[in-house]
């Protein structure tokens, strides 16, 4: 059959509250044109993020009832720990309330003034935690990763030549090497198993520990199975284990590929680092057998990890994005190709070429998608990455708009509606205008900054 159906039935539904374009124009103005400022009831299709917004399965909800809320030594922790270790064979699994808490702990150990931390592309919270420690983060993704049209199968790969030069030049100031799979900020593009291994090898040759930001490990493993020749007959759990086997630790947001509404973890092999990390954990998150989570959350994550590696799920998941990408491409909307694992990315800088990067074409597109169709998306461009610690502002590498697809939440007709909103946008896109930022915090401004539309 050509149609790849949603591999689940719906047992419980949440109504969507309908709004009109006229209402939405007022609502977004009242939110100072920041999509993060909207009430979610005022959104028809919420593609702001795929983080914690997925639908849990009936088995996960059932597992929640098994949650043991003991302060120390909960069996829920042991089930969670076993589920993580089954896929990611690390010595120490340290639960946290989100991925960023794991990052905070990791960079409280490895960060600090004068330190330099390379990655293919650091995600915004990762960069935020690195910079808050006084260290600097650098993105060394392959050049193809910056070209939205290039059809390279693994556009999230680390540029190994750049990394080698970087490690040569920065020497002792580099405490560790990171790799984000899939590369969220770079379009949800995967990293090959060969590249993961080569990055680990290079890091270790220079005596640096190697850490994976594994938020979308299952989607990444699916792409490895589809696109890496010698991997196509292997199971997703086997590929996953091979990805993490070469690493010294990982950070994880369980709100992504663990089907959680909340959660995360830090994993480490080194015993001394684990002592340091757990000490920090007790101070900021909680006792090491619950971290920042309830026992019931740990149960839901343990179950979620067994569901996320299901090939029928991953097939449907990635196909949804490809379907939207194919149709937007046919409409002439410049999209990042190939489709990413968790989201569809539109090249707003190219599509709205009349709006210069420092007038935020991504923001202009995101606001228009909301006003016209009630779709909430996220700018991943100059608003998110343009402001630097020294106060200067420059255009980001790309101005993208991300339509992040929550896991198991929307159906084919929602996808068709999204495409239809773009059909309408094609007609008015040249009339869209840019924005200026009227108020912003010191770091990670995109969450809370305020915008004013510029006159057309
Ligand atoms: C979401 C995400 C994080 C941060 O995780 P939270 O759970 O939101 O704190 C870190 N890295 C990547 C790649 C992410 O997608």
Short mmCIF file of C-alpha atoms and ligand atoms in Angstrom, two decimals:
data_model
loop_
_atom_site.label_atom_id
_atom_site.label_comp_id
_atom_site.label_asym_id
_atom_site.label_seq_id
_atom_site.Cartn_x
_atom_site.Cartn_y
_atom_site.Cartn_z
CA UNK A 1 0.00 0.00 0.00
CA UNK A 2 1.17 3.54 -0.75
CA UNK A 3 -0.50 5.10 2.28
CA UNK A 4 1.47 4.81 5.45
CA UNK A 5 -1.22 4.97 8.12
CA UNK A 6 -0.76 6.27 11.64
CA UNK A 7 0.23 3.04 13.43
CA UNK A 8 -2.13 3.66 16.35
CA UNK A 9 -5.80 4.23 17.18
CA UNK A 10 -7.02 7.20 19.20
CA UNK A 11 -8.54 6.40 22.60
CA UNK A 12 -8.59 9.85 24.17
CA UNK A 13 -8.94 13.21 22.41
CA UNK A 14 -8.34 16.88 23.17
CA UNK A 15 -10.63 19.36 21.40
CA UNK A 16 -9.05 22.15 19.35
CA UNK A 17 -10.66 25.57 19.88
CA UNK A 18 -11.32 27.26 16.55
CA UNK A 19 -10.29 30.89 16.02
CA UNK A 20 -10.52 33.26 13.04
CA UNK A 21 -7.65 35.10 11.31
CA UNK A 22 -9.08 38.37 12.65
CA UNK A 23 -8.96 37.10 16.26
CA UNK A 24 -5.47 35.77 15.77
CA UNK A 25 -4.16 39.12 14.51
CA UNK A 26 -5.18 40.64 17.84
CA UNK A 27 -3.90 37.72 19.89
CA UNK A 28 -0.43 37.78 18.35
CA UNK A 29 -0.21 41.57 18.67
CA UNK A 30 -1.06 41.22 22.37
CA UNK A 31 1.77 38.66 22.65
CA UNK A 32 4.23 41.25 21.23
CA UNK A 33 4.52 39.04 18.16
CA UNK A 34 6.40 36.38 20.12
CA UNK A 35 4.82 32.97 19.45
CA UNK A 36 6.02 31.77 22.87
CA UNK A 37 3.71 34.40 24.40
CA UNK A 38 0.49 32.90 22.99
CA UNK A 39 -1.96 30.87 25.04
CA UNK A 40 -2.01 27.36 23.59
CA UNK A 41 -5.85 27.39 23.45
CA UNK A 42 -5.48 30.12 20.85
CA UNK A 43 -3.45 27.84 18.57
CA UNK A 44 -5.05 25.42 16.07
CA UNK A 45 -2.03 23.31 15.24
CA UNK A 46 0.85 23.67 17.65
CA UNK A 47 4.15 23.00 15.94
CA UNK A 48 6.19 25.19 18.26
CA UNK A 49 8.14 22.18 19.45
CA UNK A 50 8.11 18.41 19.53
CA UNK A 51 9.42 18.62 23.10
CA UNK A 52 7.13 17.02 25.66
CA UNK A 53 4.13 17.57 23.39
CA UNK A 54 3.72 14.00 22.17
CA UNK A 55 0.91 11.61 23.04
CA UNK A 56 1.70 8.92 25.57
CA UNK A 57 0.43 5.40 24.88
CA UNK A 58 -2.12 3.54 26.96
CA UNK A 59 0.79 1.37 28.15
CA UNK A 60 2.62 4.49 29.37
CA UNK A 61 -0.44 5.76 31.22
CA UNK A 62 -0.84 2.33 32.77
CA UNK A 63 2.85 2.33 33.78
CA UNK A 64 2.27 5.63 35.58
CA UNK A 65 0.09 3.77 38.09
CA UNK A 66 3.07 1.59 38.97
CA UNK A 67 5.11 4.64 39.94
CA UNK A 68 6.76 4.20 43.33
CA UNK A 69 7.33 7.58 44.93
CA UNK A 70 9.92 6.50 47.51
CA UNK A 71 12.53 9.17 48.06
CA UNK A 72 15.42 6.71 47.76
CA UNK A 73 15.78 3.35 46.01
CA UNK A 74 12.48 3.39 44.12
CA UNK A 75 11.90 0.35 41.87
CA UNK A 76 10.66 2.86 39.28
CA UNK A 77 14.20 4.18 39.08
CA UNK A 78 15.57 0.69 38.56
CA UNK A 79 13.13 0.08 35.69
CA UNK A 80 14.06 3.44 34.16
CA UNK A 81 17.77 2.78 34.57
CA UNK A 82 17.47 -0.69 32.98
CA UNK A 83 15.49 0.72 30.03
CA UNK A 84 18.14 3.39 29.41
CA UNK A 85 21.07 1.00 29.79
CA UNK A 86 19.42 -1.45 27.39
CA UNK A 87 19.85 1.14 24.62
CA UNK A 88 22.70 3.27 25.95
CA UNK A 89 25.24 1.11 27.73
CA UNK A 90 26.67 3.70 30.16
CA UNK A 91 27.80 2.99 33.71
CA UNK A 92 25.93 5.82 35.44
CA UNK A 93 22.42 7.00 34.58
CA UNK A 94 21.47 10.21 36.38
CA UNK A 95 17.84 11.32 35.97
CA UNK A 96 17.06 15.04 35.57
CA UNK A 97 13.84 16.96 35.05
CA UNK A 98 14.84 18.01 31.51
CA UNK A 99 17.74 17.86 29.10
CA UNK A 100 18.94 21.32 30.06
CA UNK A 101 19.38 20.26 33.69
CA UNK A 102 21.69 17.49 32.47
CA UNK A 103 23.56 20.10 30.41
CA UNK A 104 23.83 22.40 33.40
CA UNK A 105 25.41 19.63 35.46
CA UNK A 106 27.73 18.57 32.64
CA UNK A 107 29.00 22.10 32.01
CA UNK A 108 29.30 22.89 35.69
CA UNK A 109 31.98 20.17 35.50
CA UNK A 110 33.45 20.82 32.03
CA UNK A 111 32.62 24.48 31.42
CA UNK A 112 34.16 27.64 32.82
CA UNK A 113 35.91 30.78 31.52
CA UNK A 114 38.39 30.16 28.72
CA UNK A 115 37.03 26.72 27.82
CA UNK A 116 36.05 25.85 24.25
CA UNK A 117 33.48 23.18 23.45
CA UNK A 118 32.94 21.99 19.87
CA UNK A 119 29.87 20.20 18.49
CA UNK A 120 28.30 19.62 15.09
CA UNK A 121 25.75 22.24 16.24
CA UNK A 122 24.97 23.05 19.86
CA UNK A 123 21.27 23.37 20.55
CA UNK A 124 20.13 26.67 22.12
CA UNK A 125 19.92 25.42 25.72
CA UNK A 126 23.27 23.64 25.34
CA UNK A 127 24.89 26.82 24.10
CA UNK A 128 23.12 28.76 26.86
CA UNK A 129 24.53 26.47 29.54
CA UNK A 130 28.02 26.53 28.02
CA UNK A 131 28.04 30.32 27.80
CA UNK A 132 26.53 30.77 31.26
CA UNK A 133 29.53 28.84 32.63
CA UNK A 134 31.84 31.31 30.91
CA UNK A 135 32.91 28.86 28.19
CA UNK A 136 32.43 29.22 24.43
CA UNK A 137 30.63 26.80 22.11
CA UNK A 138 31.55 26.25 18.46
CA UNK A 139 29.58 24.59 15.66
CA UNK A 140 31.60 22.45 13.24
CA UNK A 141 28.93 20.76 11.12
CA UNK A 142 29.91 19.79 7.55
CA UNK A 143 29.42 22.56 4.95
CA UNK A 144 26.56 20.61 3.34
CA UNK A 145 24.68 21.12 6.62
CA UNK A 146 24.47 24.84 5.86
CA UNK A 147 23.02 24.32 2.38
CA UNK A 148 19.25 23.79 2.67
CA UNK A 149 19.04 22.31 -0.84
CA UNK A 150 21.92 19.88 -0.67
CA UNK A 151 20.65 16.30 -0.58
CA UNK A 152 23.51 14.84 1.48
CA UNK A 153 22.14 11.86 3.47
CA UNK A 154 23.84 12.88 6.73
CA UNK A 155 23.82 16.66 6.86
CA UNK A 156 24.26 16.59 10.62
CA UNK A 157 27.75 15.08 10.38
CA UNK A 158 30.67 16.63 12.21
CA UNK A 159 33.28 18.12 9.86
CA UNK A 160 36.19 15.94 10.95
CA UNK A 161 38.85 18.10 9.28
CA UNK A 162 37.51 21.21 11.02
CA UNK A 163 37.36 19.34 14.32
CA UNK A 164 40.96 18.18 13.99
CA UNK A 165 42.17 21.72 13.27
CA UNK A 166 40.05 22.98 16.17
CA UNK A 167 41.52 20.44 18.59
CA UNK A 168 45.03 21.31 17.38
CA UNK A 169 44.48 25.03 17.81
CA UNK A 170 42.57 25.06 21.08
CA UNK A 171 44.52 22.30 22.83
CA UNK A 172 44.02 22.19 26.57
CA UNK A 173 41.14 24.64 26.56
CA UNK A 174 38.86 21.93 25.10
CA UNK A 175 37.36 19.87 27.95
CA UNK A 176 35.18 17.60 25.78
CA UNK A 177 33.72 17.09 22.32
CA UNK A 178 29.95 17.00 21.76
CA UNK A 179 27.72 15.72 18.98
CA UNK A 180 23.97 16.35 18.65
CA UNK A 181 21.91 13.53 17.09
CA UNK A 182 19.89 14.41 15.15
CA UNK A 183 21.13 17.94 14.58
CA UNK A 184 18.07 19.86 15.79
CA UNK A 185 19.30 23.40 15.15
CA UNK A 186 20.62 22.31 11.74
CA UNK A 187 17.28 21.01 10.46
CA UNK A 188 16.82 17.70 12.30
CA UNK A 189 19.46 16.19 10.02
CA UNK A 190 21.04 12.88 11.00
CA UNK A 191 24.60 11.93 11.82
CA UNK A 192 25.92 8.67 10.37
CA UNK A 193 27.21 5.88 12.54
CA UNK A 194 30.53 6.15 10.69
CA UNK A 195 30.73 9.85 11.60
CA UNK A 196 29.80 9.19 15.23
CA UNK A 197 32.60 6.63 15.40
CA UNK A 198 35.11 8.88 13.66
CA UNK A 199 34.26 11.84 15.90
CA UNK A 200 34.73 9.64 18.98
CA UNK A 201 38.02 8.35 17.62
CA UNK A 202 39.31 11.85 16.92
CA UNK A 203 38.23 13.15 20.33
CA UNK A 204 39.91 10.22 22.05
CA UNK A 205 43.08 10.61 19.99
CA UNK A 206 43.34 14.11 21.48
CA UNK A 207 42.53 12.73 24.94
CA UNK A 208 39.08 14.39 25.11
CA UNK A 209 35.94 12.74 26.43
CA UNK A 210 33.18 12.45 23.84
CA UNK A 211 29.54 13.24 24.70
CA UNK A 212 26.39 12.75 22.67
CA UNK A 213 23.34 14.98 22.97
CA UNK A 214 21.02 12.07 22.20
CA UNK A 215 17.59 13.75 22.21
CA UNK A 216 16.49 12.18 18.91
CA UNK A 217 18.54 9.02 18.95
CA UNK A 218 15.75 6.81 17.58
CA UNK A 219 15.04 9.03 14.58
CA UNK A 220 18.79 9.19 13.99
CA UNK A 221 19.05 5.39 14.15
CA UNK A 222 16.16 5.11 11.68
CA UNK A 223 18.02 7.32 9.19
CA UNK A 224 21.19 5.26 9.72
CA UNK A 225 19.22 2.11 8.91
CA UNK A 226 17.73 3.71 5.78
CA UNK A 227 20.82 5.47 4.46
CA UNK A 228 23.97 3.77 5.66
CA UNK A 229 24.60 0.77 3.44
CA UNK A 230 26.04 -1.65 5.94
CA UNK A 231 23.33 -0.90 8.52
CA UNK A 232 20.13 -1.71 6.65
CA UNK A 233 19.67 -5.20 8.04
CA UNK A 234 20.24 -4.22 11.65
CA UNK A 235 17.66 -3.48 14.34
CA UNK A 236 17.10 0.03 15.70
CA UNK A 237 18.18 -1.01 19.24
CA UNK A 238 21.40 -2.53 17.86
CA UNK A 239 22.23 0.59 15.86
CA UNK A 240 21.41 2.74 18.90
CA UNK A 241 23.73 0.74 21.14
CA UNK A 242 26.53 1.12 18.60
CA UNK A 243 26.05 4.91 18.52
CA UNK A 244 26.44 5.25 22.28
CA UNK A 245 29.04 2.53 22.81
CA UNK A 246 31.81 4.84 21.56
CA UNK A 247 30.79 7.78 23.80
CA UNK A 248 31.91 8.61 27.33
CA UNK A 249 28.51 9.95 28.25
CA UNK A 250 25.35 11.63 27.01
CA UNK A 251 22.78 14.27 27.78
CA UNK A 252 19.16 13.56 26.99
CA UNK A 253 15.84 15.30 26.88
CA UNK A 254 13.30 12.53 27.48
CA UNK A 255 10.67 14.95 26.12
CA UNK A 256 11.89 13.95 22.65
CA UNK A 257 12.72 10.32 21.86
CA UNK A 258 11.58 8.78 25.13
CA UNK A 259 7.91 9.71 24.56
CA UNK A 260 7.85 11.68 27.81
CA UNK A 261 5.99 14.85 28.67
CA UNK A 262 8.88 15.66 31.01
CA UNK A 263 12.27 14.20 31.88
CA UNK A 264 15.89 13.84 30.94
CA UNK A 265 19.12 12.30 32.02
CA UNK A 266 22.86 12.60 32.13
CA UNK A 267 24.84 9.42 31.56
CA UNK A 268 28.54 8.95 32.30
CA UNK A 269 31.08 6.16 32.37
CA UNK A 270 33.68 7.81 34.58
CA UNK A 271 33.15 7.02 38.29
CA UNK A 272 34.74 10.24 39.61
CA UNK A 273 32.76 12.45 37.24
CA UNK A 274 29.60 10.59 38.29
CA UNK A 275 30.27 11.40 41.95
CA UNK A 276 30.69 15.05 41.05
CA UNK A 277 27.57 15.03 38.88
CA UNK A 278 25.42 13.33 41.53
CA UNK A 279 26.59 15.81 44.16
CA UNK A 280 25.48 18.62 41.88
CA UNK A 281 22.24 16.71 41.20
CA UNK A 282 21.38 16.42 44.88
CA UNK A 283 21.88 20.15 45.28
CA UNK A 284 19.84 21.21 42.26
CA UNK A 285 17.50 18.39 41.14
CA UNK A 286 17.00 15.70 43.78
CA UNK A 287 18.27 12.41 45.11
CA UNK A 288 20.01 10.27 42.42
CA UNK A 289 17.17 7.73 42.20
CA UNK A 290 14.64 10.31 41.08
CA UNK A 291 16.54 13.40 39.89
CA UNK A 292 13.97 16.05 39.12
CA UNK A 293 11.24 13.52 38.41
CA UNK A 294 8.41 11.67 40.10
CA UNK A 295 8.56 7.87 40.21
CA UNK A 296 5.61 7.75 37.82
CA UNK A 297 7.54 9.84 35.26
CA UNK A 298 10.39 7.34 35.39
CA UNK A 299 7.90 4.53 34.68
CA UNK A 300 6.43 6.38 31.69
CA UNK A 301 9.92 6.95 30.28
CA UNK A 302 10.95 3.32 30.74
CA UNK A 303 7.89 2.24 28.76
CA UNK A 304 8.37 5.04 26.21
CA UNK A 305 11.89 3.89 25.45
CA UNK A 306 10.56 0.48 24.43
CA UNK A 307 8.02 2.10 22.08
CA UNK A 308 10.22 4.72 20.41
CA UNK A 309 12.43 2.11 18.71
CA UNK A 310 9.43 0.51 16.95
CA UNK A 311 10.09 0.56 13.21
CA UNK A 312 6.43 1.03 12.21
CA UNK A 313 6.34 4.12 14.39
CA UNK A 314 9.62 5.51 13.04
CA UNK A 315 8.56 4.83 9.45
CA UNK A 316 5.30 6.76 9.91
CA UNK A 317 7.09 9.48 11.88
CA UNK A 318 9.65 10.28 9.23
CA UNK A 319 7.20 9.79 6.36
CA UNK A 320 4.91 12.51 7.77
CA UNK A 321 7.72 15.04 7.44
CA UNK A 322 8.66 13.84 3.96
CA UNK A 323 5.03 14.16 2.86
CA UNK A 324 4.84 17.80 3.97
CA UNK A 325 8.27 18.57 2.49
CA UNK A 326 7.33 17.07 -0.90
CA UNK A 327 4.17 19.13 -1.11
CA UNK A 328 5.73 22.39 0.04
CA UNK A 329 8.52 21.82 -2.46
CA UNK A 330 5.92 21.40 -5.20
CA UNK A 331 4.40 24.75 -4.16
CA UNK A 332 7.80 26.40 -4.62
CA UNK A 333 8.34 26.92 -0.89
CA UNK A 334 12.08 26.51 -0.16
CA UNK A 335 12.34 23.72 2.39
CA UNK A 336 15.35 22.07 3.97
CA UNK A 337 15.94 18.82 2.10
CA UNK A 338 15.97 15.98 2.75
CA UNK A 339 13.18 16.14 5.37
CA UNK A 340 14.46 16.05 8.95
CA UNK A 341 13.46 13.57 11.61
CA UNK A 342 11.23 15.64 13.84
CA UNK A 343 10.35 18.72 11.87
CA UNK A 344 9.96 20.48 8.56
CA UNK A 345 12.19 23.52 8.10
CA UNK A 346 11.40 26.37 5.74
CA UNK A 347 14.19 28.57 4.43
CA UNK A 348 12.60 31.92 5.28
CA UNK A 349 15.65 33.95 4.25
CA UNK A 350 15.32 32.60 0.74
CA UNK A 351 11.51 32.63 0.50
CA UNK A 352 11.12 36.14 1.93
CA UNK A 353 14.19 37.51 0.16
CA UNK A 354 12.80 41.05 0.47
CA UNK A 355 13.24 40.95 4.28
CA UNK A 356 16.93 41.29 5.35
CA UNK A 357 18.24 38.87 8.02
CA UNK A 358 18.43 41.57 10.70
CA UNK A 359 14.72 42.22 10.14
CA UNK A 360 14.08 38.54 10.94
CA UNK A 361 12.42 36.91 7.91
CA UNK A 362 11.86 33.75 10.00
CA UNK A 363 9.87 35.69 12.54
CA UNK A 364 7.84 37.34 9.77
CA UNK A 365 6.95 33.93 8.36
CA UNK A 366 6.14 32.44 11.77
CA UNK A 367 3.76 35.31 12.58
CA UNK A 368 2.08 35.02 9.17
CA UNK A 369 1.54 31.27 9.61
CA UNK A 370 -0.21 31.98 12.88
CA UNK A 371 -2.33 34.85 11.66
CA UNK A 372 -3.42 33.07 8.51
CA UNK A 373 -3.76 29.47 9.70
CA UNK A 374 -3.48 29.37 13.48
CA UNK A 375 -0.26 27.35 13.13
CA UNK A 376 2.38 27.97 15.78
CA UNK A 377 5.93 27.43 14.52
CA UNK A 378 9.35 28.46 15.74
CA UNK A 379 11.98 30.76 14.26
CA UNK A 380 15.39 29.10 14.21
CA UNK A 381 17.61 31.80 12.87
CA UNK A 382 18.81 35.28 13.65
CA UNK A 383 16.33 35.81 16.50
CA UNK A 384 17.56 32.61 18.16
CA UNK A 385 21.26 32.80 17.37
CA UNK A 386 22.03 36.35 16.22
CA UNK A 387 22.92 37.97 19.55
CA UNK A 388 26.43 37.25 20.90
CA UNK A 389 27.83 37.33 24.44
CA UNK A 390 29.80 40.53 23.58
CA UNK A 391 26.51 42.28 22.74
CA UNK A 392 26.99 42.34 18.98
CA UNK A 393 24.37 41.07 16.54
CA UNK A 394 25.00 39.32 13.23
CA UNK A 395 22.81 37.22 10.92
CA UNK A 396 22.68 33.54 11.88
CA UNK A 397 23.99 30.95 9.41
CA UNK A 398 20.42 30.40 8.20
CA UNK A 399 17.00 31.89 8.85
CA UNK A 400 14.75 28.88 9.19
CA UNK A 401 11.21 28.38 10.43
CA UNK A 402 10.67 25.07 12.09
CA UNK A 403 7.39 23.16 12.00
CA UNK A 404 8.13 20.65 14.75
CA UNK A 405 5.80 17.68 14.64
CA UNK A 406 4.68 16.41 18.07
CA UNK A 407 4.91 12.62 18.34
CA UNK A 408 1.69 10.63 17.67
CA UNK A 409 -0.42 13.79 18.10
CA UNK A 410 -1.67 15.01 14.72
CA UNK A 411 -3.07 13.12 11.73
CA UNK A 412 -2.84 13.23 7.96
CA UNK A 413 -5.67 15.78 7.69
CA UNK A 414 -3.74 18.14 9.96
CA UNK A 415 -0.78 17.73 7.59
CA UNK A 416 -3.03 18.54 4.62
CA UNK A 417 -4.33 21.64 6.41
CA UNK A 418 -0.76 22.85 7.01
CA UNK A 419 -0.04 22.46 3.29
CA UNK A 420 -3.21 24.40 2.45
CA UNK A 421 -2.15 27.30 4.69
CA UNK A 422 1.08 27.48 2.68
CA UNK A 423 -0.94 27.53 -0.56
CA UNK A 424 -2.60 30.70 0.74
CA UNK A 425 0.68 32.15 1.99
CA UNK A 426 2.23 31.80 -1.47
CA UNK A 427 -0.25 34.45 -2.65
CA UNK A 428 0.59 37.08 0.00
CA UNK A 429 4.20 36.38 0.95
CA UNK A 430 5.61 39.39 -0.91
CA UNK A 431 3.50 41.72 1.23
CA UNK A 432 4.96 40.44 4.53
CA UNK A 433 7.20 42.86 6.40
CA UNK A 434 10.08 42.44 8.84
CA UNK A 435 10.30 43.08 12.58
CA UNK A 436 12.48 44.86 15.08
CA UNK A 437 13.16 43.63 18.62
CA UNK A 438 12.02 46.21 21.15
CA UNK A 439 12.99 44.33 24.33
CA UNK A 440 15.24 41.34 24.99
CA UNK A 441 16.92 39.49 27.87
CA UNK A 442 20.68 38.83 28.01
CA UNK A 443 20.70 35.21 26.79
CA UNK A 444 18.30 32.97 24.86
CA UNK A 445 16.29 36.00 23.84
CA UNK A 446 13.92 34.18 21.50
CA UNK A 447 11.83 32.78 24.37
CA UNK A 448 10.81 36.15 25.81
CA UNK A 449 11.84 39.03 23.54
CA UNK A 450 9.25 41.46 22.21
CA UNK A 451 8.81 42.46 18.57
CA UNK A 452 7.37 45.38 16.65
CA UNK A 453 6.40 45.03 13.00
CA UNK A 454 8.25 47.35 10.62
CA UNK A 455 6.19 49.40 8.20
CA UNK A 456 5.83 47.82 4.75
C1 LIG B 1 15.29 19.85 23.59
C2 LIG B 1 16.73 19.75 23.42
C3 LIG B 1 17.60 20.00 24.48
C4 LIG B 1 17.13 20.48 25.84
O1 LIG B 1 16.23 19.61 26.44
P1 LIG B 1 15.04 20.13 27.41
O2 LIG B 1 14.40 18.88 27.89
O3 LIG B 1 14.14 20.98 26.59
O4 LIG B 1 15.67 20.90 28.52
C5 LIG B 1 18.95 19.84 24.24
N1 LIG B 1 19.42 19.46 23.04
C6 LIG B 1 18.61 19.22 21.99
C7 LIG B 1 19.17 18.78 20.69
C8 LIG B 1 17.24 19.37 22.14
O5 LIG B 1 16.44 19.15 21.10
#
